[in-house]
CSV table of C-alpha atoms and ligand atoms in Angstrom, one decimal:
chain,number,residue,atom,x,y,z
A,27,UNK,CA,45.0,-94.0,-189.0
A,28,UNK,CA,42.0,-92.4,-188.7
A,29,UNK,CA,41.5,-89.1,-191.1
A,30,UNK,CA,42.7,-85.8,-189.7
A,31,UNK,CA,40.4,-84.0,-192.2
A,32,UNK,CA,37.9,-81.3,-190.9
A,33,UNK,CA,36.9,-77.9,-191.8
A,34,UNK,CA,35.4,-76.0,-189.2
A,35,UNK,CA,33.9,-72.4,-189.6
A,36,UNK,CA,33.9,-69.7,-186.5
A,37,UNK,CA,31.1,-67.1,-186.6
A,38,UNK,CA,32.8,-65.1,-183.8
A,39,UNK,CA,30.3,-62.4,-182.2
A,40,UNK,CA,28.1,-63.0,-185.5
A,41,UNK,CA,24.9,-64.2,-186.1
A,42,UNK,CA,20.9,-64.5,-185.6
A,43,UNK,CA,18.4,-66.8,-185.1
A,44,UNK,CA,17.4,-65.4,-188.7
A,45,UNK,CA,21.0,-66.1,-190.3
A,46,UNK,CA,21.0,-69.6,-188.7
A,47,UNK,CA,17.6,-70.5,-190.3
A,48,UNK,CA,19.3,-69.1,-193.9
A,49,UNK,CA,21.9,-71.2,-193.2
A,50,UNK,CA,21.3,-74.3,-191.9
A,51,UNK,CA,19.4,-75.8,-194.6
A,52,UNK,CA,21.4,-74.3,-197.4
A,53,UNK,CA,24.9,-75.9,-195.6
A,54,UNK,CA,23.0,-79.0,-194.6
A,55,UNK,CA,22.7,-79.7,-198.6
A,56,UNK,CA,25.8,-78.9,-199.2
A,57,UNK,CA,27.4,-81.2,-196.6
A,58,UNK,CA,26.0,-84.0,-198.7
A,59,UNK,CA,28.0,-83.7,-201.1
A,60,UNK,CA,30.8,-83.3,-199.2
A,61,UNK,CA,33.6,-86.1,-197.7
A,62,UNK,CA,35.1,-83.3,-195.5
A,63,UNK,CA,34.1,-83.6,-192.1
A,64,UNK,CA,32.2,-79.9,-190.8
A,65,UNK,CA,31.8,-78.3,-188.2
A,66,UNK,CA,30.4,-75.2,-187.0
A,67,UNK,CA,31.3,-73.0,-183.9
A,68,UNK,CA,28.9,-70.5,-183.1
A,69,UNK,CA,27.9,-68.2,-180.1
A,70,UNK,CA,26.7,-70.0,-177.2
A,71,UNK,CA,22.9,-68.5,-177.7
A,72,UNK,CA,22.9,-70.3,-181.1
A,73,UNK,CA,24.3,-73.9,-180.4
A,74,UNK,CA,21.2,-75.6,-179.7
A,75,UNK,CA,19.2,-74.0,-182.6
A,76,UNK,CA,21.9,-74.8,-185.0
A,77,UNK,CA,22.3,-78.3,-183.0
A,78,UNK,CA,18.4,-78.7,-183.9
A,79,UNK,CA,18.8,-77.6,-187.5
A,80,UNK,CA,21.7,-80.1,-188.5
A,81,UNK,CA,20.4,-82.7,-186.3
A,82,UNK,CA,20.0,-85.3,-189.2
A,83,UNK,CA,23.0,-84.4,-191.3
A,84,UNK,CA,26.6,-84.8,-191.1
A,85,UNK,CA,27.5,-81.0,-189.9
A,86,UNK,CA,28.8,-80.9,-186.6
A,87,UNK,CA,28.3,-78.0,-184.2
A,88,UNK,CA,30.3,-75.9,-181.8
A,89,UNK,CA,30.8,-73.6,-179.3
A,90,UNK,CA,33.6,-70.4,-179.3
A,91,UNK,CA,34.9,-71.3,-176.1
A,92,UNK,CA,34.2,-73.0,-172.9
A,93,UNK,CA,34.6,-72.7,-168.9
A,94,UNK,CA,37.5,-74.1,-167.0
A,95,UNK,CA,35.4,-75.5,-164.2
A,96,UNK,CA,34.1,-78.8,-164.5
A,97,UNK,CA,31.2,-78.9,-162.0
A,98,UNK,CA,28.4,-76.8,-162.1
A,99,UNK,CA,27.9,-73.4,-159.6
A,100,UNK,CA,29.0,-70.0,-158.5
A,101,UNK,CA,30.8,-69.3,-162.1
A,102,UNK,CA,28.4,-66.4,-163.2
A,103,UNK,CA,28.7,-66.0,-167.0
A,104,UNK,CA,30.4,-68.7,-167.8
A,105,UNK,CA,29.1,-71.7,-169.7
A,106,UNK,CA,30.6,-75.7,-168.9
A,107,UNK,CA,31.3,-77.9,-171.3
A,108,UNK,CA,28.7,-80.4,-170.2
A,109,UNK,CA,26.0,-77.8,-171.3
A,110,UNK,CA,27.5,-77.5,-174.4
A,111,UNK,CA,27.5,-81.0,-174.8
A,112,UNK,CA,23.7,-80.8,-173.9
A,113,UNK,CA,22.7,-78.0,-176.2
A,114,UNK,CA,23.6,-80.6,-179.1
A,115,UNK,CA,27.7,-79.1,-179.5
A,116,UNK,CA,30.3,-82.1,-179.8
A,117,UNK,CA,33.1,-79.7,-180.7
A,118,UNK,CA,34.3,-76.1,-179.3
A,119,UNK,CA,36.7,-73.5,-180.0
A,120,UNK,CA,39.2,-73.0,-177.5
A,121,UNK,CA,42.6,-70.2,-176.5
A,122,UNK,CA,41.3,-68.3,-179.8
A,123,UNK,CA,43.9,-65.6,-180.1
A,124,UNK,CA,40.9,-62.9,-179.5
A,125,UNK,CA,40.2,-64.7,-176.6
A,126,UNK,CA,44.1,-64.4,-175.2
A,127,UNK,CA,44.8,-60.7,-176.5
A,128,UNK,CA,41.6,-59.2,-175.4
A,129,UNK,CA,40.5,-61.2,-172.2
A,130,UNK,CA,43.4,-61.8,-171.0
A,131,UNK,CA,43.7,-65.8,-171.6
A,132,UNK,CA,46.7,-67.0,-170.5
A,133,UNK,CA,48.6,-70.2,-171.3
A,134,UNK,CA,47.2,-71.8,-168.2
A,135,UNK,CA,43.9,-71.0,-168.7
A,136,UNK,CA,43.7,-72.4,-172.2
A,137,UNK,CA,44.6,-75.5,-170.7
A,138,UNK,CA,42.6,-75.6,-168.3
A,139,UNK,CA,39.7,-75.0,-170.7
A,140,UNK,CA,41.2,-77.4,-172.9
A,141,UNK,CA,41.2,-80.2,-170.0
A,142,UNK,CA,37.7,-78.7,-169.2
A,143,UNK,CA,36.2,-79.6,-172.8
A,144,UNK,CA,38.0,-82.6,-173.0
A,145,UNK,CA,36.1,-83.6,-169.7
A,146,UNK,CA,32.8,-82.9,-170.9
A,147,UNK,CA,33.5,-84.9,-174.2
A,148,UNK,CA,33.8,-82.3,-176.7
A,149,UNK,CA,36.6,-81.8,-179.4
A,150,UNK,CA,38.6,-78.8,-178.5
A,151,UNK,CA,39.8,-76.5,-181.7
A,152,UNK,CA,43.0,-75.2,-179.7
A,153,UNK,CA,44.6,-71.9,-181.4
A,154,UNK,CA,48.0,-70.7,-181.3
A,155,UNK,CA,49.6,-68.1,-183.5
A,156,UNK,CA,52.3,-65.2,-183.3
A,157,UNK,CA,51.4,-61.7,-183.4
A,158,UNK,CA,52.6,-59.6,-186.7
A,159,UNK,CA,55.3,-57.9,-184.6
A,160,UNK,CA,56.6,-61.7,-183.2
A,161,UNK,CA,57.1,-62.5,-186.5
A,162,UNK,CA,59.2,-60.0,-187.6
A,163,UNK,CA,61.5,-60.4,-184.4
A,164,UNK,CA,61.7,-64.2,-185.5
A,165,UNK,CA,60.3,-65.1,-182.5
A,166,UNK,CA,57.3,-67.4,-184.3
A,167,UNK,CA,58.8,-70.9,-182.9
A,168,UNK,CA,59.4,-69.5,-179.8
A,169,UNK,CA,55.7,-68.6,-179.5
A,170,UNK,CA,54.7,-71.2,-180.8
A,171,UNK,CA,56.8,-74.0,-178.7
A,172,UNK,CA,55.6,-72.1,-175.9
A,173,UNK,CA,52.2,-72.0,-176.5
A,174,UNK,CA,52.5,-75.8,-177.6
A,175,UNK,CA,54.4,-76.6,-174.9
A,176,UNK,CA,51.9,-75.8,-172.3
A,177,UNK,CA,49.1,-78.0,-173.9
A,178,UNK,CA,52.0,-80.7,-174.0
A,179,UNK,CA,52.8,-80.4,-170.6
A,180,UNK,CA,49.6,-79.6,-169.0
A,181,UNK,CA,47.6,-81.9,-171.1
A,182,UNK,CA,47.3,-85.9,-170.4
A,183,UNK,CA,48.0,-87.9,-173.9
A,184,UNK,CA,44.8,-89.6,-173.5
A,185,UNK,CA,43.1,-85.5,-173.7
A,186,UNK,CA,46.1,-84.5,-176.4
A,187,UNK,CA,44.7,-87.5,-178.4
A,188,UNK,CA,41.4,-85.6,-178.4
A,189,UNK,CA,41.9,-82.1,-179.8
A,190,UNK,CA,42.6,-80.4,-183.0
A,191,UNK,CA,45.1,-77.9,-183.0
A,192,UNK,CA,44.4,-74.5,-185.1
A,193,UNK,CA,47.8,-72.5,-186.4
A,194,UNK,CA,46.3,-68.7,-186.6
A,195,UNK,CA,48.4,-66.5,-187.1
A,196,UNK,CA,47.4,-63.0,-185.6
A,197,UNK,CA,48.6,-61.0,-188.6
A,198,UNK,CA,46.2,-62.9,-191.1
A,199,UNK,CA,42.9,-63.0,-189.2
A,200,UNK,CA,40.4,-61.0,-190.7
A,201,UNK,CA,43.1,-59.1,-192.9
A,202,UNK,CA,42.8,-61.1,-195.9
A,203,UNK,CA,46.2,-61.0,-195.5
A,204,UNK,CA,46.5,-65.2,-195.7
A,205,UNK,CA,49.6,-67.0,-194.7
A,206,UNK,CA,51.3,-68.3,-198.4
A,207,UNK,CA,51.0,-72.0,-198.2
A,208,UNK,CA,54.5,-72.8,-197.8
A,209,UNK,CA,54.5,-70.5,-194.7
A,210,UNK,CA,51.3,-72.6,-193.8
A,211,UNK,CA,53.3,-75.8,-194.1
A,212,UNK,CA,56.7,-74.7,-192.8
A,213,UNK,CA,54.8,-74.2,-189.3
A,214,UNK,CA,52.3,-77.0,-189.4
A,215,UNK,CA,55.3,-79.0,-189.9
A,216,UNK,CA,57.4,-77.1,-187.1
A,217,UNK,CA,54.6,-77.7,-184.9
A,218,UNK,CA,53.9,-81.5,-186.0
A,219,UNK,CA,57.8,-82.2,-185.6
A,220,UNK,CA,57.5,-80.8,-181.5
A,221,UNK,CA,54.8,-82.9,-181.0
A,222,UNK,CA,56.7,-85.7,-182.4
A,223,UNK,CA,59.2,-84.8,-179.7
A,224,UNK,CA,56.6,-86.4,-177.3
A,225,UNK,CA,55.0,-88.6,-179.0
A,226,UNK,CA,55.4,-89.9,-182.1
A,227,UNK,CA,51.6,-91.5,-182.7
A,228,UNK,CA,50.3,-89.1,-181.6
A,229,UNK,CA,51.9,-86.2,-183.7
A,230,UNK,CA,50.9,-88.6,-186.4
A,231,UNK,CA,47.0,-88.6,-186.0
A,232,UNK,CA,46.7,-85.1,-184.5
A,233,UNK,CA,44.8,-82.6,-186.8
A,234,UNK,CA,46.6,-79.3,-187.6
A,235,UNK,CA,44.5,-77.3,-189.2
A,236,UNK,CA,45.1,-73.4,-190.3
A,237,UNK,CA,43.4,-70.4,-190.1
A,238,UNK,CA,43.3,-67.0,-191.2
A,239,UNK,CA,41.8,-65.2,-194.1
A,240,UNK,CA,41.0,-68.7,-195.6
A,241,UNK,CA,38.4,-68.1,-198.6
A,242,UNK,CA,37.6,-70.2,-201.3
A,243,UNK,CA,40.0,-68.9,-204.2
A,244,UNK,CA,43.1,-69.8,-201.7
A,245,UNK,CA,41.9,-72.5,-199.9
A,246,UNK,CA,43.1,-75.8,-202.0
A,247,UNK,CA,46.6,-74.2,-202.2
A,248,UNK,CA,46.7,-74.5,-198.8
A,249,UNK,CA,45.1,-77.7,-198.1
A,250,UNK,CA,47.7,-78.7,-200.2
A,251,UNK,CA,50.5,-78.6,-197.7
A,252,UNK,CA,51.2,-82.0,-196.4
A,253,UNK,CA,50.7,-81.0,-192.7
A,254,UNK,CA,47.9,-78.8,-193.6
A,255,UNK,CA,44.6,-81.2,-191.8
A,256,UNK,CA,42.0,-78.4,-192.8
A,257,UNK,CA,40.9,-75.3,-191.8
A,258,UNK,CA,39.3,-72.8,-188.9
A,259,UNK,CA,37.6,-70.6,-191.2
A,260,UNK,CA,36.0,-66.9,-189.9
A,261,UNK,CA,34.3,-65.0,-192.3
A,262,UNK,CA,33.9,-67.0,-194.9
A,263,UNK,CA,32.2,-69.3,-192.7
A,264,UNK,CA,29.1,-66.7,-192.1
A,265,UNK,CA,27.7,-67.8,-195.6
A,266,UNK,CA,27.0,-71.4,-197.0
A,267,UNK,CA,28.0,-70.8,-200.2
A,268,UNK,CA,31.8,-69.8,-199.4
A,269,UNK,CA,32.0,-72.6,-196.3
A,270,UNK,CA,31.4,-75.5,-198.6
A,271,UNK,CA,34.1,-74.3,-201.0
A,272,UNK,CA,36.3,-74.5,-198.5
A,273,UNK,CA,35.1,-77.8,-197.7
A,274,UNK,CA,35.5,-79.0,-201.5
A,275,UNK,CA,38.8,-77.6,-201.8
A,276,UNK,CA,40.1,-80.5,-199.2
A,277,UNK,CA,37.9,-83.2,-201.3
A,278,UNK,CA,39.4,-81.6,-204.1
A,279,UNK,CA,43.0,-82.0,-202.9
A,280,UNK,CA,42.5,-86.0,-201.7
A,281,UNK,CA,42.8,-85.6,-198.0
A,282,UNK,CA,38.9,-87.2,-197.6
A,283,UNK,CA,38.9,-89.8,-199.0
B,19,LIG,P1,39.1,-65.1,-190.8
B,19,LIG,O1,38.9,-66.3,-191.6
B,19,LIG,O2,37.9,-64.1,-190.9
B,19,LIG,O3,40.4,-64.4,-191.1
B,19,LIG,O4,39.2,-65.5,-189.3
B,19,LIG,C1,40.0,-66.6,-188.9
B,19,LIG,C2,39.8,-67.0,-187.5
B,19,LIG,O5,40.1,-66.3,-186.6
B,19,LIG,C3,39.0,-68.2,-187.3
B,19,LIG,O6,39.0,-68.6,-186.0
């Protein structure tokens, strides 16, 4: 089986041309000392500058999201995942839960998008997660089998067998309010287990990775969990430094390798 390891950073509406040139080279020499794979998921204006800077090193690069149409034309704004794929990106973010609260992406669109990336030939990082309020109704599978469900169903196993999934939980993005690591594992597992449901190989070779306040002084704890794959990591992917921490706490922990 092929590893499920990756650590994967999201800049969000962050970044410079300046920031990337700070970064790059101080990432890129980190990365060589690293087993975990990387990647890095930046906004679209960035991709094929950062694309350019890691082009001889192991750090792959990303978009945040990516349009539902397949074929170029009248989509104004949006960018396809065959651009992406041309501005150097193998990998892009996807149904990020800032995406579904504030612009209104729905179930259907994230797969669509998902099918969309997929197409193009990049690796989708699909986010779910349950809203503070969600949790506190117990209604966290619910959300989460529903959210799962739709990729499941919408989703051909031949595309499934392409993505990583990303548990986020609303309540611990950007809070540094992290999910402990057995509430980490308890819903990677839950999630892992209705995948199984479907497919057995698959569930076994899909990466599940967390996100959500991950930093470097929590991060091995939480690799630790045994359905724990890695992480989606916001702001303490905006500096070097921090990012390869994260990325040596799953070397660190044995999942690499
Ligand atoms: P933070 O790591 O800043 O909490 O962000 C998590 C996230 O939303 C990554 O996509």
């Amino acid at each position: 089986m092929h590893s499920r390891a990756i650590v994967a950073g999201n800049w969000k509406m962050n970044g410079s041309r300046a920031a990337i040139d700070e970064f790059a080279p101080a990432l890129a020499d980190a990365a060589a000392g690293i087993r975990c794979p990387l990647a890095v998921c930046v906004p679209f204006v960035y991709v094929s500058r950062l694309a350019e800077r890691f082009a001889d090193t192991t750090v792959a690069v990303g978009g945040q999201d990516v349009a539902a149409e397949v074929e170029a034309g009248a989509f104004t704004g949006e960018v396809s995942g065959e651009m992406l794929i041309d501005a150097g990106a193998t990998h892009t973010v996807v149904g990020h839960s800032e995406r579904r609260e504030k612009y209104g992406e729905t179930d259907a669109i994230v797969v669509a998008k998902t099918r969309a990336a997929v197409t193009a030939g990049l690796v989708p990082i699909v986010c779910v997660g349950e809203t503070l309020e969600q949790r506190e109704n117990d209604q966290v599978e619910a959300v989460l089998g529903r959210q799962l469900g739709a990729l499941l169903d919408g989703c051909s196993a031949e595309e499934l067998d392409r993505i990583v999934l990303a548990y986020e939980p609303i309540w611990a993005i950007g809070t540094g309010r992290t999910a402990t690591p057995e509430q980490a594992q308890e819903i990677h597992a839950y999630l892992r287990s209705q995948i199984a449901d479907r497919d057995a190989t698959l569930a076994r070779s899909l990466s599940i990775v967390y996100g959500g306040s991950v930093k470097p002084d929590n991060a091995e704890a939480i690799f630790a969990g045994d359905d724990v794959d890695g992480a989606l990591v916001g702001g303490a992917s905006l500096k070097a430094d921090s990012f390869a921490d994260i990325a040596r706490a799953m070397d660190a922990v044995g999942k690499t390798s």
